[in-house]
């Protein structure tokens, strides 16, 4: 999201110079802007190409503040809230909250928003697309029709009332965009592939949610199921059962199980296994990672059970995968 912080009552300084203490967050191939004031600091980084623009915003807030933030142009934006929770008030619209671990595709008119920050750190990631580009996908994803109509009428709003959950695949794709190591033209091709992959995955997810009829699943139930999904993603190292999840989110076990299958086209236990295996696979590719430490981070009590699950899922052991990953890194 392209924005400018306008604080008539608080002194701010906007600069393209990044203080040395924040350079560890710097993306070498992105354009960066740094805003600072009594409230804290904001680091914004932009990655632009022909059909998309990515924005990665990091907010380091020392004390609570409500910041007027102006978008300089209207946008069709795939918006991910990666860390923290933001309360947003826009002219002519109901107040909304962007919760950590959720995302949606939305039309954002050019306007000024009031965003409330409590003290703490926040991270958000956006990919803006042109209407012409999304129109090419409308036949495959009819859910885009209503959103594009809103954009044509300059009416802000999200593609679905209920957002999607940032899962391991989404996090991996975002990480690959922000940490690309390809040089020059190869980087442009790599980033375009990853941005398209993330867009198509998101469209599949938002389409699945839009197809759930309220007579089958109420908005309240959808919210509880999404909260359970987010809890799973944040607690893959814990012992997770359907009855415990149902109790925690005040929903019947049968309703949770059937509703989860409706929303995500998979069972809860299969989803937990998938996310644990993908998290383990990503960890095994990290330099210096010790295989014997991974099983605890993905919810297994002993290494043998983890090895059995990993081998059953991927067709080879974690030790074999780790060895191949090390060979690939050395080439």
PDB file of C-alpha atoms in Angstrom:
ATOM      1  CA  UNK A   1       0.000   0.000   0.000  1.00  0.00           C
ATOM      2  CA  UNK A   2       1.479   3.336  -1.042  1.00  0.00           C
ATOM      3  CA  UNK A   3       0.963   5.765   1.788  1.00  0.00           C
ATOM      4  CA  UNK A   4       2.198   8.914   3.431  1.00  0.00           C
ATOM      5  CA  UNK A   5       1.958   9.498   7.166  1.00  0.00           C
ATOM      6  CA  UNK A   6       0.554  12.966   7.870  1.00  0.00           C
ATOM      7  CA  UNK A   7       0.774  13.993  11.483  1.00  0.00           C
ATOM      8  CA  UNK A   8       0.007  17.685  12.037  1.00  0.00           C
ATOM      9  CA  UNK A   9       0.404  17.329  15.800  1.00  0.00           C
ATOM     10  CA  UNK A  10       3.473  15.076  15.791  1.00  0.00           C
ATOM     11  CA  UNK A  11       6.785  15.909  14.219  1.00  0.00           C
ATOM     12  CA  UNK A  12       7.810  13.334  11.615  1.00  0.00           C
ATOM     13  CA  UNK A  13      10.828  12.987   9.370  1.00  0.00           C
ATOM     14  CA  UNK A  14      10.633  11.111   6.068  1.00  0.00           C
ATOM     15  CA  UNK A  15      13.838   9.864   4.488  1.00  0.00           C
ATOM     16  CA  UNK A  16      15.276   7.288   2.089  1.00  0.00           C
ATOM     17  CA  UNK A  17      18.280   6.943   4.428  1.00  0.00           C
ATOM     18  CA  UNK A  18      17.925   3.926   6.702  1.00  0.00           C
ATOM     19  CA  UNK A  19      19.582   4.145  10.148  1.00  0.00           C
ATOM     20  CA  UNK A  20      22.250   1.499  10.678  1.00  0.00           C
ATOM     21  CA  UNK A  21      20.222  -0.177  13.441  1.00  0.00           C
ATOM     22  CA  UNK A  22      17.459  -0.971  10.890  1.00  0.00           C
ATOM     23  CA  UNK A  23      19.645  -2.103   7.995  1.00  0.00           C
ATOM     24  CA  UNK A  24      19.235  -5.728   9.054  1.00  0.00           C
ATOM     25  CA  UNK A  25      15.658  -5.423   7.752  1.00  0.00           C
ATOM     26  CA  UNK A  26      16.742  -3.950   4.414  1.00  0.00           C
ATOM     27  CA  UNK A  27      15.811  -5.718   1.175  1.00  0.00           C
ATOM     28  CA  UNK A  28      18.649  -4.971  -1.245  1.00  0.00           C
ATOM     29  CA  UNK A  29      16.482  -4.921  -4.404  1.00  0.00           C
ATOM     30  CA  UNK A  30      13.649  -2.825  -2.917  1.00  0.00           C
ATOM     31  CA  UNK A  31      13.202   0.925  -2.684  1.00  0.00           C
ATOM     32  CA  UNK A  32      12.956   1.985   0.947  1.00  0.00           C
ATOM     33  CA  UNK A  33      11.480   4.892   2.882  1.00  0.00           C
ATOM     34  CA  UNK A  34      11.910   5.572   6.591  1.00  0.00           C
ATOM     35  CA  UNK A  35       9.506   7.611   8.715  1.00  0.00           C
ATOM     36  CA  UNK A  36      10.301   8.537  12.297  1.00  0.00           C
ATOM     37  CA  UNK A  37       8.648  10.569  15.032  1.00  0.00           C
ATOM     38  CA  UNK A  38       7.852  10.539  18.722  1.00  0.00           C
ATOM     39  CA  UNK A  39       5.519   7.578  18.131  1.00  0.00           C
ATOM     40  CA  UNK A  40       8.333   5.367  16.750  1.00  0.00           C
ATOM     41  CA  UNK A  41       9.543   4.372  13.286  1.00  0.00           C
ATOM     42  CA  UNK A  42       8.066   2.983  10.070  1.00  0.00           C
ATOM     43  CA  UNK A  43      10.173   1.203   7.453  1.00  0.00           C
ATOM     44  CA  UNK A  44       8.436   0.816   4.076  1.00  0.00           C
ATOM     45  CA  UNK A  45       9.967  -1.122   1.184  1.00  0.00           C
ATOM     46  CA  UNK A  46       8.687  -1.366  -2.389  1.00  0.00           C
ATOM     47  CA  UNK A  47       9.330  -3.994  -5.065  1.00  0.00           C
ATOM     48  CA  UNK A  48       7.873  -2.954  -8.433  1.00  0.00           C
ATOM     49  CA  UNK A  49       7.385  -4.748 -11.746  1.00  0.00           C
ATOM     50  CA  UNK A  50       5.157  -4.460 -14.818  1.00  0.00           C
ATOM     51  CA  UNK A  51       2.027  -6.101 -13.398  1.00  0.00           C
ATOM     52  CA  UNK A  52       2.470  -5.800  -9.620  1.00  0.00           C
ATOM     53  CA  UNK A  53       3.905  -3.730  -6.791  1.00  0.00           C
ATOM     54  CA  UNK A  54       4.826  -5.302  -3.458  1.00  0.00           C
ATOM     55  CA  UNK A  55       4.944  -3.273  -0.242  1.00  0.00           C
ATOM     56  CA  UNK A  56       6.462  -4.553   2.975  1.00  0.00           C
ATOM     57  CA  UNK A  57       5.753  -2.312   5.983  1.00  0.00           C
ATOM     58  CA  UNK A  58       7.362  -2.686   9.398  1.00  0.00           C
ATOM     59  CA  UNK A  59       6.140  -0.503  12.244  1.00  0.00           C
ATOM     60  CA  UNK A  60       8.180  -0.054  15.419  1.00  0.00           C
ATOM     61  CA  UNK A  61       5.831   1.808  17.764  1.00  0.00           C
ATOM     62  CA  UNK A  62       7.171   3.061  21.091  1.00  0.00           C
ATOM     63  CA  UNK A  63       3.916   4.527  22.378  1.00  0.00           C
ATOM     64  CA  UNK A  64       0.287   4.214  21.356  1.00  0.00           C
ATOM     65  CA  UNK A  65      -0.809   6.571  18.598  1.00  0.00           C
ATOM     66  CA  UNK A  66      -3.499   7.061  15.979  1.00  0.00           C
ATOM     67  CA  UNK A  67      -1.834   7.913  12.682  1.00  0.00           C
ATOM     68  CA  UNK A  68      -3.613   9.484   9.709  1.00  0.00           C
ATOM     69  CA  UNK A  69      -2.339   7.517   6.707  1.00  0.00           C
ATOM     70  CA  UNK A  70      -3.066   8.660   3.148  1.00  0.00           C
ATOM     71  CA  UNK A  71      -3.136   6.353   0.132  1.00  0.00           C
ATOM     72  CA  UNK A  72      -1.939   8.295  -2.903  1.00  0.00           C
ATOM     73  CA  UNK A  73      -3.891   6.217  -5.436  1.00  0.00           C
ATOM     74  CA  UNK A  74      -6.642   3.598  -5.509  1.00  0.00           C
ATOM     75  CA  UNK A  75      -5.461  -0.019  -5.351  1.00  0.00           C
ATOM     76  CA  UNK A  76      -6.566  -3.590  -5.838  1.00  0.00           C
ATOM     77  CA  UNK A  77      -4.503  -5.061  -3.050  1.00  0.00           C
ATOM     78  CA  UNK A  78      -3.786  -8.540  -1.720  1.00  0.00           C
ATOM     79  CA  UNK A  79      -3.193  -7.633   1.916  1.00  0.00           C
ATOM     80  CA  UNK A  80      -1.478  -9.844   4.532  1.00  0.00           C
ATOM     81  CA  UNK A  81      -1.264  -8.912   8.218  1.00  0.00           C
ATOM     82  CA  UNK A  82       1.832 -10.783   9.367  1.00  0.00           C
ATOM     83  CA  UNK A  83       2.339  -9.392  12.865  1.00  0.00           C
ATOM     84  CA  UNK A  84       0.152  -7.386  15.229  1.00  0.00           C
ATOM     85  CA  UNK A  85      -3.411  -6.137  15.035  1.00  0.00           C
ATOM     86  CA  UNK A  86      -4.483  -2.831  13.492  1.00  0.00           C
ATOM     87  CA  UNK A  87      -7.751  -0.949  14.053  1.00  0.00           C
ATOM     88  CA  UNK A  88      -8.624   1.072  10.933  1.00  0.00           C
ATOM     89  CA  UNK A  89     -11.252   3.775  10.415  1.00  0.00           C
ATOM     90  CA  UNK A  90     -11.912   5.020   6.870  1.00  0.00           C
ATOM     91  CA  UNK A  91     -14.333   7.778   5.789  1.00  0.00           C
ATOM     92  CA  UNK A  92     -17.766   6.398   4.967  1.00  0.00           C
ATOM     93  CA  UNK A  93     -16.898   2.851   6.060  1.00  0.00           C
ATOM     94  CA  UNK A  94     -17.411   0.781   9.175  1.00  0.00           C
ATOM     95  CA  UNK A  95     -14.362   0.449  11.460  1.00  0.00           C
ATOM     96  CA  UNK A  96     -12.409  -2.722  10.788  1.00  0.00           C
ATOM     97  CA  UNK A  97      -9.640  -4.693  12.452  1.00  0.00           C
ATOM     98  CA  UNK A  98      -6.804  -6.381  10.578  1.00  0.00           C
ATOM     99  CA  UNK A  99      -5.857  -9.397  12.692  1.00  0.00           C
ATOM    100  CA  UNK A 100      -2.462 -11.054  12.733  1.00  0.00           C
ATOM    101  CA  UNK A 101      -2.316 -14.120  10.521  1.00  0.00           C
ATOM    102  CA  UNK A 102      -5.140 -13.117   8.171  1.00  0.00           C
ATOM    103  CA  UNK A 103      -5.335 -11.863   4.586  1.00  0.00           C
ATOM    104  CA  UNK A 104      -7.862 -10.707   2.007  1.00  0.00           C
ATOM    105  CA  UNK A 105      -8.089  -9.247  -1.476  1.00  0.00           C
ATOM    106  CA  UNK A 106      -9.584  -5.761  -1.378  1.00  0.00           C
ATOM    107  CA  UNK A 107     -10.200  -2.556  -3.266  1.00  0.00           C
ATOM    108  CA  UNK A 108      -8.740   0.490  -1.497  1.00  0.00           C
ATOM    109  CA  UNK A 109      -9.826   3.935  -2.778  1.00  0.00           C
ATOM    110  CA  UNK A 110      -7.431   6.871  -2.550  1.00  0.00           C
ATOM    111  CA  UNK A 111      -8.280   8.402   0.819  1.00  0.00           C
ATOM    112  CA  UNK A 112      -7.009   9.019   4.355  1.00  0.00           C
ATOM    113  CA  UNK A 113      -7.386   6.403   7.082  1.00  0.00           C
ATOM    114  CA  UNK A 114      -6.963   6.631  10.825  1.00  0.00           C
ATOM    115  CA  UNK A 115      -4.940   3.631  12.003  1.00  0.00           C
ATOM    116  CA  UNK A 116      -4.610   2.969  15.726  1.00  0.00           C
ATOM    117  CA  UNK A 117      -1.346   1.489  16.967  1.00  0.00           C
ATOM    118  CA  UNK A 118      -0.657   0.229  20.454  1.00  0.00           C
ATOM    119  CA  UNK A 119       2.991   0.070  21.493  1.00  0.00           C
ATOM    120  CA  UNK A 120       4.751  -2.840  19.787  1.00  0.00           C
ATOM    121  CA  UNK A 121       6.026  -4.133  16.443  1.00  0.00           C
ATOM    122  CA  UNK A 122       3.855  -4.722  13.374  1.00  0.00           C
ATOM    123  CA  UNK A 123       4.413  -6.205   9.926  1.00  0.00           C
ATOM    124  CA  UNK A 124       2.182  -6.104   6.864  1.00  0.00           C
ATOM    125  CA  UNK A 125       2.724  -7.197   3.269  1.00  0.00           C
ATOM    126  CA  UNK A 126       0.705  -6.073   0.245  1.00  0.00           C
ATOM    127  CA  UNK A 127       0.716  -6.867  -3.453  1.00  0.00           C
ATOM    128  CA  UNK A 128      -1.099  -4.358  -5.649  1.00  0.00           C
ATOM    129  CA  UNK A 129      -2.413  -5.416  -9.059  1.00  0.00           C
ATOM    130  CA  UNK A 130      -4.010  -3.487 -11.903  1.00  0.00           C
ATOM    131  CA  UNK A 131      -7.669  -4.102 -12.723  1.00  0.00           C
ATOM    132  CA  UNK A 132      -6.650  -5.152 -16.246  1.00  0.00           C
ATOM    133  CA  UNK A 133      -4.423  -7.889 -14.867  1.00  0.00           C
ATOM    134  CA  UNK A 134      -7.087  -9.304 -12.527  1.00  0.00           C
ATOM    135  CA  UNK A 135      -9.686  -9.169 -15.306  1.00  0.00           C
ATOM    136  CA  UNK A 136      -7.663 -11.830 -17.147  1.00  0.00           C
ATOM    137  CA  UNK A 137      -8.353 -14.208 -14.260  1.00  0.00           C
ATOM    138  CA  UNK A 138     -12.054 -13.436 -13.903  1.00  0.00           C
ATOM    139  CA  UNK A 139     -13.238 -16.411 -15.978  1.00  0.00           C
ATOM    140  CA  UNK A 140     -11.246 -18.853 -13.856  1.00  0.00           C
ATOM    141  CA  UNK A 141     -12.151 -17.086 -10.590  1.00  0.00           C
ATOM    142  CA  UNK A 142     -15.668 -15.549 -10.807  1.00  0.00           C
ATOM    143  CA  UNK A 143     -15.239 -14.276  -7.239  1.00  0.00           C
ATOM    144  CA  UNK A 144     -13.268 -11.390  -8.802  1.00  0.00           C
ATOM    145  CA  UNK A 145     -16.334 -10.048 -10.612  1.00  0.00           C
ATOM    146  CA  UNK A 146     -17.865  -8.319  -7.598  1.00  0.00           C
ATOM    147  CA  UNK A 147     -14.528  -6.880  -6.472  1.00  0.00           C
ATOM    148  CA  UNK A 148     -13.774  -5.441  -9.923  1.00  0.00           C
ATOM    149  CA  UNK A 149     -17.273  -3.941 -10.007  1.00  0.00           C
ATOM    150  CA  UNK A 150     -16.597  -2.245  -6.654  1.00  0.00           C
ATOM    151  CA  UNK A 151     -13.356  -0.872  -8.048  1.00  0.00           C
ATOM    152  CA  UNK A 152     -15.151   0.501 -11.102  1.00  0.00           C
ATOM    153  CA  UNK A 153     -17.642   2.267  -8.801  1.00  0.00           C
ATOM    154  CA  UNK A 154     -14.806   3.367  -6.478  1.00  0.00           C
ATOM    155  CA  UNK A 155     -16.350   1.554  -3.496  1.00  0.00           C
ATOM    156  CA  UNK A 156     -13.842   0.232  -0.984  1.00  0.00           C
ATOM    157  CA  UNK A 157     -14.158  -3.222   0.491  1.00  0.00           C
ATOM    158  CA  UNK A 158     -12.807  -6.760   0.629  1.00  0.00           C
ATOM    159  CA  UNK A 159     -13.614  -9.660  -1.656  1.00  0.00           C
ATOM    160  CA  UNK A 160     -15.042 -11.598   1.332  1.00  0.00           C
ATOM    161  CA  UNK A 161     -16.339 -10.503   4.727  1.00  0.00           C
ATOM    162  CA  UNK A 162     -14.321 -13.309   6.280  1.00  0.00           C
ATOM    163  CA  UNK A 163     -10.571 -13.169   5.588  1.00  0.00           C
ATOM    164  CA  UNK A 164      -8.330 -16.142   4.855  1.00  0.00           C
ATOM    165  CA  UNK A 165      -5.691 -17.502   7.212  1.00  0.00           C
ATOM    166  CA  UNK A 166      -1.969 -17.066   6.550  1.00  0.00           C
ATOM    167  CA  UNK A 167      -0.746 -20.661   6.450  1.00  0.00           C
ATOM    168  CA  UNK A 168       2.716 -22.159   5.993  1.00  0.00           C
ATOM    169  CA  UNK A 169       2.528 -22.060   2.201  1.00  0.00           C
ATOM    170  CA  UNK A 170       1.620 -18.371   2.215  1.00  0.00           C
ATOM    171  CA  UNK A 171       4.443 -17.566   4.635  1.00  0.00           C
ATOM    172  CA  UNK A 172       6.923 -19.527   2.516  1.00  0.00           C
ATOM    173  CA  UNK A 173       5.902 -17.668  -0.651  1.00  0.00           C
ATOM    174  CA  UNK A 174       6.124 -14.262   1.029  1.00  0.00           C
ATOM    175  CA  UNK A 175       9.523 -15.172   2.448  1.00  0.00           C
ATOM    176  CA  UNK A 176      10.740 -16.195  -1.015  1.00  0.00           C
ATOM    177  CA  UNK A 177       9.663 -12.811  -2.404  1.00  0.00           C
ATOM    178  CA  UNK A 178      11.372 -10.849   0.368  1.00  0.00           C
ATOM    179  CA  UNK A 179      14.542 -12.952   0.434  1.00  0.00           C
ATOM    180  CA  UNK A 180      15.212 -13.646  -3.251  1.00  0.00           C
ATOM    181  CA  UNK A 181      18.886 -14.344  -3.945  1.00  0.00           C
ATOM    182  CA  UNK A 182      18.674 -14.492  -7.745  1.00  0.00           C
ATOM    183  CA  UNK A 183      20.615 -11.749  -9.591  1.00  0.00           C
ATOM    184  CA  UNK A 184      19.449  -9.334 -12.283  1.00  0.00           C
ATOM    185  CA  UNK A 185      16.975 -10.650 -14.862  1.00  0.00           C
ATOM    186  CA  UNK A 186      16.731 -14.005 -13.084  1.00  0.00           C
ATOM    187  CA  UNK A 187      15.378 -12.171 -10.028  1.00  0.00           C
ATOM    188  CA  UNK A 188      12.626 -10.512 -12.102  1.00  0.00           C
ATOM    189  CA  UNK A 189      11.502 -13.883 -13.445  1.00  0.00           C
ATOM    190  CA  UNK A 190      11.676 -15.539 -10.020  1.00  0.00           C
ATOM    191  CA  UNK A 191       9.696 -12.778  -8.308  1.00  0.00           C
ATOM    192  CA  UNK A 192       7.033 -12.722 -11.035  1.00  0.00           C
ATOM    193  CA  UNK A 193       6.584 -16.490 -10.654  1.00  0.00           C
ATOM    194  CA  UNK A 194       6.261 -16.286  -6.867  1.00  0.00           C
ATOM    195  CA  UNK A 195       3.867 -13.317  -6.974  1.00  0.00           C
ATOM    196  CA  UNK A 196       1.632 -15.160  -9.463  1.00  0.00           C
ATOM    197  CA  UNK A 197       1.796 -18.339  -7.396  1.00  0.00           C
ATOM    198  CA  UNK A 198       0.759 -16.419  -4.282  1.00  0.00           C
ATOM    199  CA  UNK A 199      -2.070 -14.669  -6.144  1.00  0.00           C
ATOM    200  CA  UNK A 200      -3.482 -17.904  -7.567  1.00  0.00           C
ATOM    201  CA  UNK A 201      -3.268 -19.644  -4.196  1.00  0.00           C
ATOM    202  CA  UNK A 202      -5.050 -16.719  -2.518  1.00  0.00           C
ATOM    203  CA  UNK A 203      -7.766 -16.677  -5.187  1.00  0.00           C
ATOM    204  CA  UNK A 204      -8.367 -20.380  -4.628  1.00  0.00           C
ATOM    205  CA  UNK A 205      -8.723 -19.796  -0.887  1.00  0.00           C
ATOM    206  CA  UNK A 206     -11.015 -16.747  -1.114  1.00  0.00           C
ATOM    207  CA  UNK A 207     -13.139 -18.560  -3.722  1.00  0.00           C
ATOM    208  CA  UNK A 208     -13.610 -21.492  -1.361  1.00  0.00           C
ATOM    209  CA  UNK A 209     -14.809 -19.177   1.407  1.00  0.00           C
ATOM    210  CA  UNK A 210     -17.149 -17.247  -0.908  1.00  0.00           C
ATOM    211  CA  UNK A 211     -18.846 -20.496  -1.981  1.00  0.00           C
ATOM    212  CA  UNK A 212     -19.862 -21.413   1.572  1.00  0.00           C
ATOM    213  CA  UNK A 213     -23.555 -20.565   1.881  1.00  0.00           C
ATOM    214  CA  UNK A 214     -24.726 -18.909   5.071  1.00  0.00           C
ATOM    215  CA  UNK A 215     -27.473 -21.555   5.383  1.00  0.00           C
ATOM    216  CA  UNK A 216     -24.716 -24.132   5.637  1.00  0.00           C
ATOM    217  CA  UNK A 217     -22.303 -22.170   7.804  1.00  0.00           C
ATOM    218  CA  UNK A 218     -22.981 -18.871   9.568  1.00  0.00           C
ATOM    219  CA  UNK A 219     -20.541 -15.964   9.548  1.00  0.00           C
ATOM    220  CA  UNK A 220     -20.087 -16.521  13.268  1.00  0.00           C
ATOM    221  CA  UNK A 221     -19.122 -20.159  12.697  1.00  0.00           C
ATOM    222  CA  UNK A 222     -16.769 -19.160   9.884  1.00  0.00           C
ATOM    223  CA  UNK A 223     -15.069 -16.714  12.240  1.00  0.00           C
ATOM    224  CA  UNK A 224     -14.611 -19.424  14.893  1.00  0.00           C
ATOM    225  CA  UNK A 225     -13.241 -21.897  12.361  1.00  0.00           C
ATOM    226  CA  UNK A 226     -10.817 -19.304  11.012  1.00  0.00           C
ATOM    227  CA  UNK A 227      -9.706 -18.516  14.556  1.00  0.00           C
ATOM    228  CA  UNK A 228      -9.099 -22.244  15.126  1.00  0.00           C
ATOM    229  CA  UNK A 229      -7.092 -22.355  11.898  1.00  0.00           C
ATOM    230  CA  UNK A 230      -4.958 -19.390  12.997  1.00  0.00           C
ATOM    231  CA  UNK A 231      -4.427 -21.018  16.406  1.00  0.00           C
ATOM    232  CA  UNK A 232      -3.222 -24.208  14.731  1.00  0.00           C
ATOM    233  CA  UNK A 233      -0.732 -22.244  12.623  1.00  0.00           C
ATOM    234  CA  UNK A 234       0.675 -20.496  15.683  1.00  0.00           C
ATOM    235  CA  UNK A 235       0.865 -23.667  17.812  1.00  0.00           C
ATOM    236  CA  UNK A 236       2.173 -26.416  15.551  1.00  0.00           C
ATOM    237  CA  UNK A 237       4.516 -27.469  18.356  1.00  0.00           C
ATOM    238  CA  UNK A 238       1.602 -28.164  20.717  1.00  0.00           C
ATOM    239  CA  UNK A 239      -0.637 -31.213  21.184  1.00  0.00           C
ATOM    240  CA  UNK A 240      -3.678 -30.416  19.023  1.00  0.00           C
ATOM    241  CA  UNK A 241      -6.969 -32.319  19.070  1.00  0.00           C
ATOM    242  CA  UNK A 242     -10.367 -31.552  17.591  1.00  0.00           C
ATOM    243  CA  UNK A 243     -12.236 -31.693  20.955  1.00  0.00           C
ATOM    244  CA  UNK A 244      -9.743 -29.287  22.542  1.00  0.00           C
ATOM    245  CA  UNK A 245     -10.011 -26.879  19.598  1.00  0.00           C
ATOM    246  CA  UNK A 246     -13.806 -27.056  19.716  1.00  0.00           C
ATOM    247  CA  UNK A 247     -13.835 -26.280  23.432  1.00  0.00           C
ATOM    248  CA  UNK A 248     -11.369 -23.423  23.057  1.00  0.00           C
ATOM    249  CA  UNK A 249     -13.428 -21.722  20.339  1.00  0.00           C
ATOM    250  CA  UNK A 250     -16.893 -22.595  21.689  1.00  0.00           C
ATOM    251  CA  UNK A 251     -18.116 -24.619  18.728  1.00  0.00           C
ATOM    252  CA  UNK A 252     -19.414 -28.186  18.495  1.00  0.00           C
ATOM    253  CA  UNK A 253     -16.837 -30.740  17.371  1.00  0.00           C
ATOM    254  CA  UNK A 254     -18.995 -31.911  14.443  1.00  0.00           C
ATOM    255  CA  UNK A 255     -19.604 -28.291  13.385  1.00  0.00           C
ATOM    256  CA  UNK A 256     -15.907 -27.527  13.585  1.00  0.00           C
ATOM    257  CA  UNK A 257     -14.924 -30.621  11.608  1.00  0.00           C
ATOM    258  CA  UNK A 258     -17.532 -30.287   8.861  1.00  0.00           C
ATOM    259  CA  UNK A 259     -17.128 -26.512   8.624  1.00  0.00           C
ATOM    260  CA  UNK A 260     -13.354 -26.794   8.388  1.00  0.00           C
ATOM    261  CA  UNK A 261     -13.755 -29.257   5.514  1.00  0.00           C
ATOM    262  CA  UNK A 262     -16.148 -26.837   3.775  1.00  0.00           C
ATOM    263  CA  UNK A 263     -13.814 -23.869   4.111  1.00  0.00           C
ATOM    264  CA  UNK A 264     -10.456 -25.506   3.434  1.00  0.00           C
ATOM    265  CA  UNK A 265     -11.352 -28.660   1.481  1.00  0.00           C
ATOM    266  CA  UNK A 266      -9.388 -30.846   3.897  1.00  0.00           C
ATOM    267  CA  UNK A 267      -9.837 -32.348   7.341  1.00  0.00           C
ATOM    268  CA  UNK A 268      -8.423 -30.695  10.456  1.00  0.00           C
ATOM    269  CA  UNK A 269      -5.953 -33.488  11.179  1.00  0.00           C
ATOM    270  CA  UNK A 270      -4.787 -33.619   7.565  1.00  0.00           C
ATOM    271  CA  UNK A 271      -4.289 -29.852   7.642  1.00  0.00           C
ATOM    272  CA  UNK A 272      -2.264 -30.090  10.865  1.00  0.00           C
ATOM    273  CA  UNK A 273      -0.080 -32.804   9.320  1.00  0.00           C
ATOM    274  CA  UNK A 274       0.427 -30.772   6.127  1.00  0.00           C
ATOM    275  CA  UNK A 275       1.439 -27.615   7.995  1.00  0.00           C
ATOM    276  CA  UNK A 276       3.781 -29.514  10.308  1.00  0.00           C
ATOM    277  CA  UNK A 277       5.486 -31.288   7.408  1.00  0.00           C
ATOM    278  CA  UNK A 278       5.901 -28.080   5.395  1.00  0.00           C
ATOM    279  CA  UNK A 279       7.331 -26.300   8.432  1.00  0.00           C
ATOM    280  CA  UNK A 280       9.733 -29.195   9.012  1.00  0.00           C
ATOM    281  CA  UNK A 281      10.763 -29.227   5.349  1.00  0.00           C
ATOM    282  CA  UNK A 282      11.502 -25.504   5.462  1.00  0.00           C
ATOM    283  CA  UNK A 283      13.538 -25.906   8.665  1.00  0.00           C
ATOM    284  CA  UNK A 284      15.570 -28.737   7.126  1.00  0.00           C
ATOM    285  CA  UNK A 285      16.705 -26.388   4.372  1.00  0.00           C
ATOM    286  CA  UNK A 286      18.148 -23.858   6.831  1.00  0.00           C
ATOM    287  CA  UNK A 287      21.963 -23.895   7.164  1.00  0.00           C
ATOM    288  CA  UNK A 288      23.159 -25.079  10.548  1.00  0.00           C
ATOM    289  CA  UNK A 289      19.865 -26.773  11.357  1.00  0.00           C
ATOM    290  CA  UNK A 290      20.135 -29.929  13.504  1.00  0.00           C
ATOM    291  CA  UNK A 291      17.652 -32.604  12.420  1.00  0.00           C
ATOM    292  CA  UNK A 292      17.285 -33.916  15.960  1.00  0.00           C
ATOM    293  CA  UNK A 293      15.863 -30.585  17.150  1.00  0.00           C
ATOM    294  CA  UNK A 294      13.120 -30.204  14.559  1.00  0.00           C
ATOM    295  CA  UNK A 295      10.617 -32.780  15.751  1.00  0.00           C
ATOM    296  CA  UNK A 296       9.785 -30.817  18.932  1.00  0.00           C
ATOM    297  CA  UNK A 297       9.010 -27.640  16.941  1.00  0.00           C
ATOM    298  CA  UNK A 298       6.356 -29.470  14.911  1.00  0.00           C
ATOM    299  CA  UNK A 299       4.529 -31.213  17.736  1.00  0.00           C
ATOM    300  CA  UNK A 300       6.166 -34.649  17.978  1.00  0.00           C
ATOM    301  CA  UNK A 301       7.295 -36.122  21.282  1.00  0.00           C
ATOM    302  CA  UNK A 302      10.052 -38.292  19.838  1.00  0.00           C
ATOM    303  CA  UNK A 303      12.224 -38.412  16.747  1.00  0.00           C
ATOM    304  CA  UNK A 304      11.062 -41.829  15.554  1.00  0.00           C
ATOM    305  CA  UNK A 305       7.395 -40.752  15.290  1.00  0.00           C
ATOM    306  CA  UNK A 306       8.457 -37.612  13.445  1.00  0.00           C
ATOM    307  CA  UNK A 307      10.628 -39.629  11.034  1.00  0.00           C
ATOM    308  CA  UNK A 308       7.751 -42.033  10.369  1.00  0.00           C
ATOM    309  CA  UNK A 309       5.329 -39.160   9.643  1.00  0.00           C
ATOM    310  CA  UNK A 310       7.825 -37.266   7.470  1.00  0.00           C
ATOM    311  CA  UNK A 311       8.712 -40.374   5.447  1.00  0.00           C
ATOM    312  CA  UNK A 312       5.065 -41.252   4.975  1.00  0.00           C
ATOM    313  CA  UNK A 313       4.263 -37.730   3.796  1.00  0.00           C
ATOM    314  CA  UNK A 314       7.245 -37.038   1.508  1.00  0.00           C
ATOM    315  CA  UNK A 315       8.411 -40.546   0.638  1.00  0.00           C
ATOM    316  CA  UNK A 316      11.875 -40.172   2.171  1.00  0.00           C
ATOM    317  CA  UNK A 317      13.327 -39.564   5.614  1.00  0.00           C
ATOM    318  CA  UNK A 318      14.188 -36.137   7.072  1.00  0.00           C
ATOM    319  CA  UNK A 319      17.855 -37.186   7.207  1.00  0.00           C
ATOM    320  CA  UNK A 320      17.778 -37.978   3.473  1.00  0.00           C
ATOM    321  CA  UNK A 321      16.047 -34.670   2.726  1.00  0.00           C
ATOM    322  CA  UNK A 322      18.547 -32.752   4.847  1.00  0.00           C
ATOM    323  CA  UNK A 323      21.495 -34.388   3.089  1.00  0.00           C
ATOM    324  CA  UNK A 324      20.099 -33.514  -0.358  1.00  0.00           C
ATOM    325  CA  UNK A 325      19.424 -29.929   0.757  1.00  0.00           C
ATOM    326  CA  UNK A 326      23.049 -29.572   1.904  1.00  0.00           C
ATOM    327  CA  UNK A 327      24.312 -30.920  -1.426  1.00  0.00           C
ATOM    328  CA  UNK A 328      22.094 -28.452  -3.334  1.00  0.00           C
ATOM    329  CA  UNK A 329      23.395 -25.529  -1.264  1.00  0.00           C
ATOM    330  CA  UNK A 330      27.018 -26.505  -1.965  1.00  0.00           C
ATOM    331  CA  UNK A 331      26.552 -26.500  -5.753  1.00  0.00           C
TER     332      UNK A 331
END
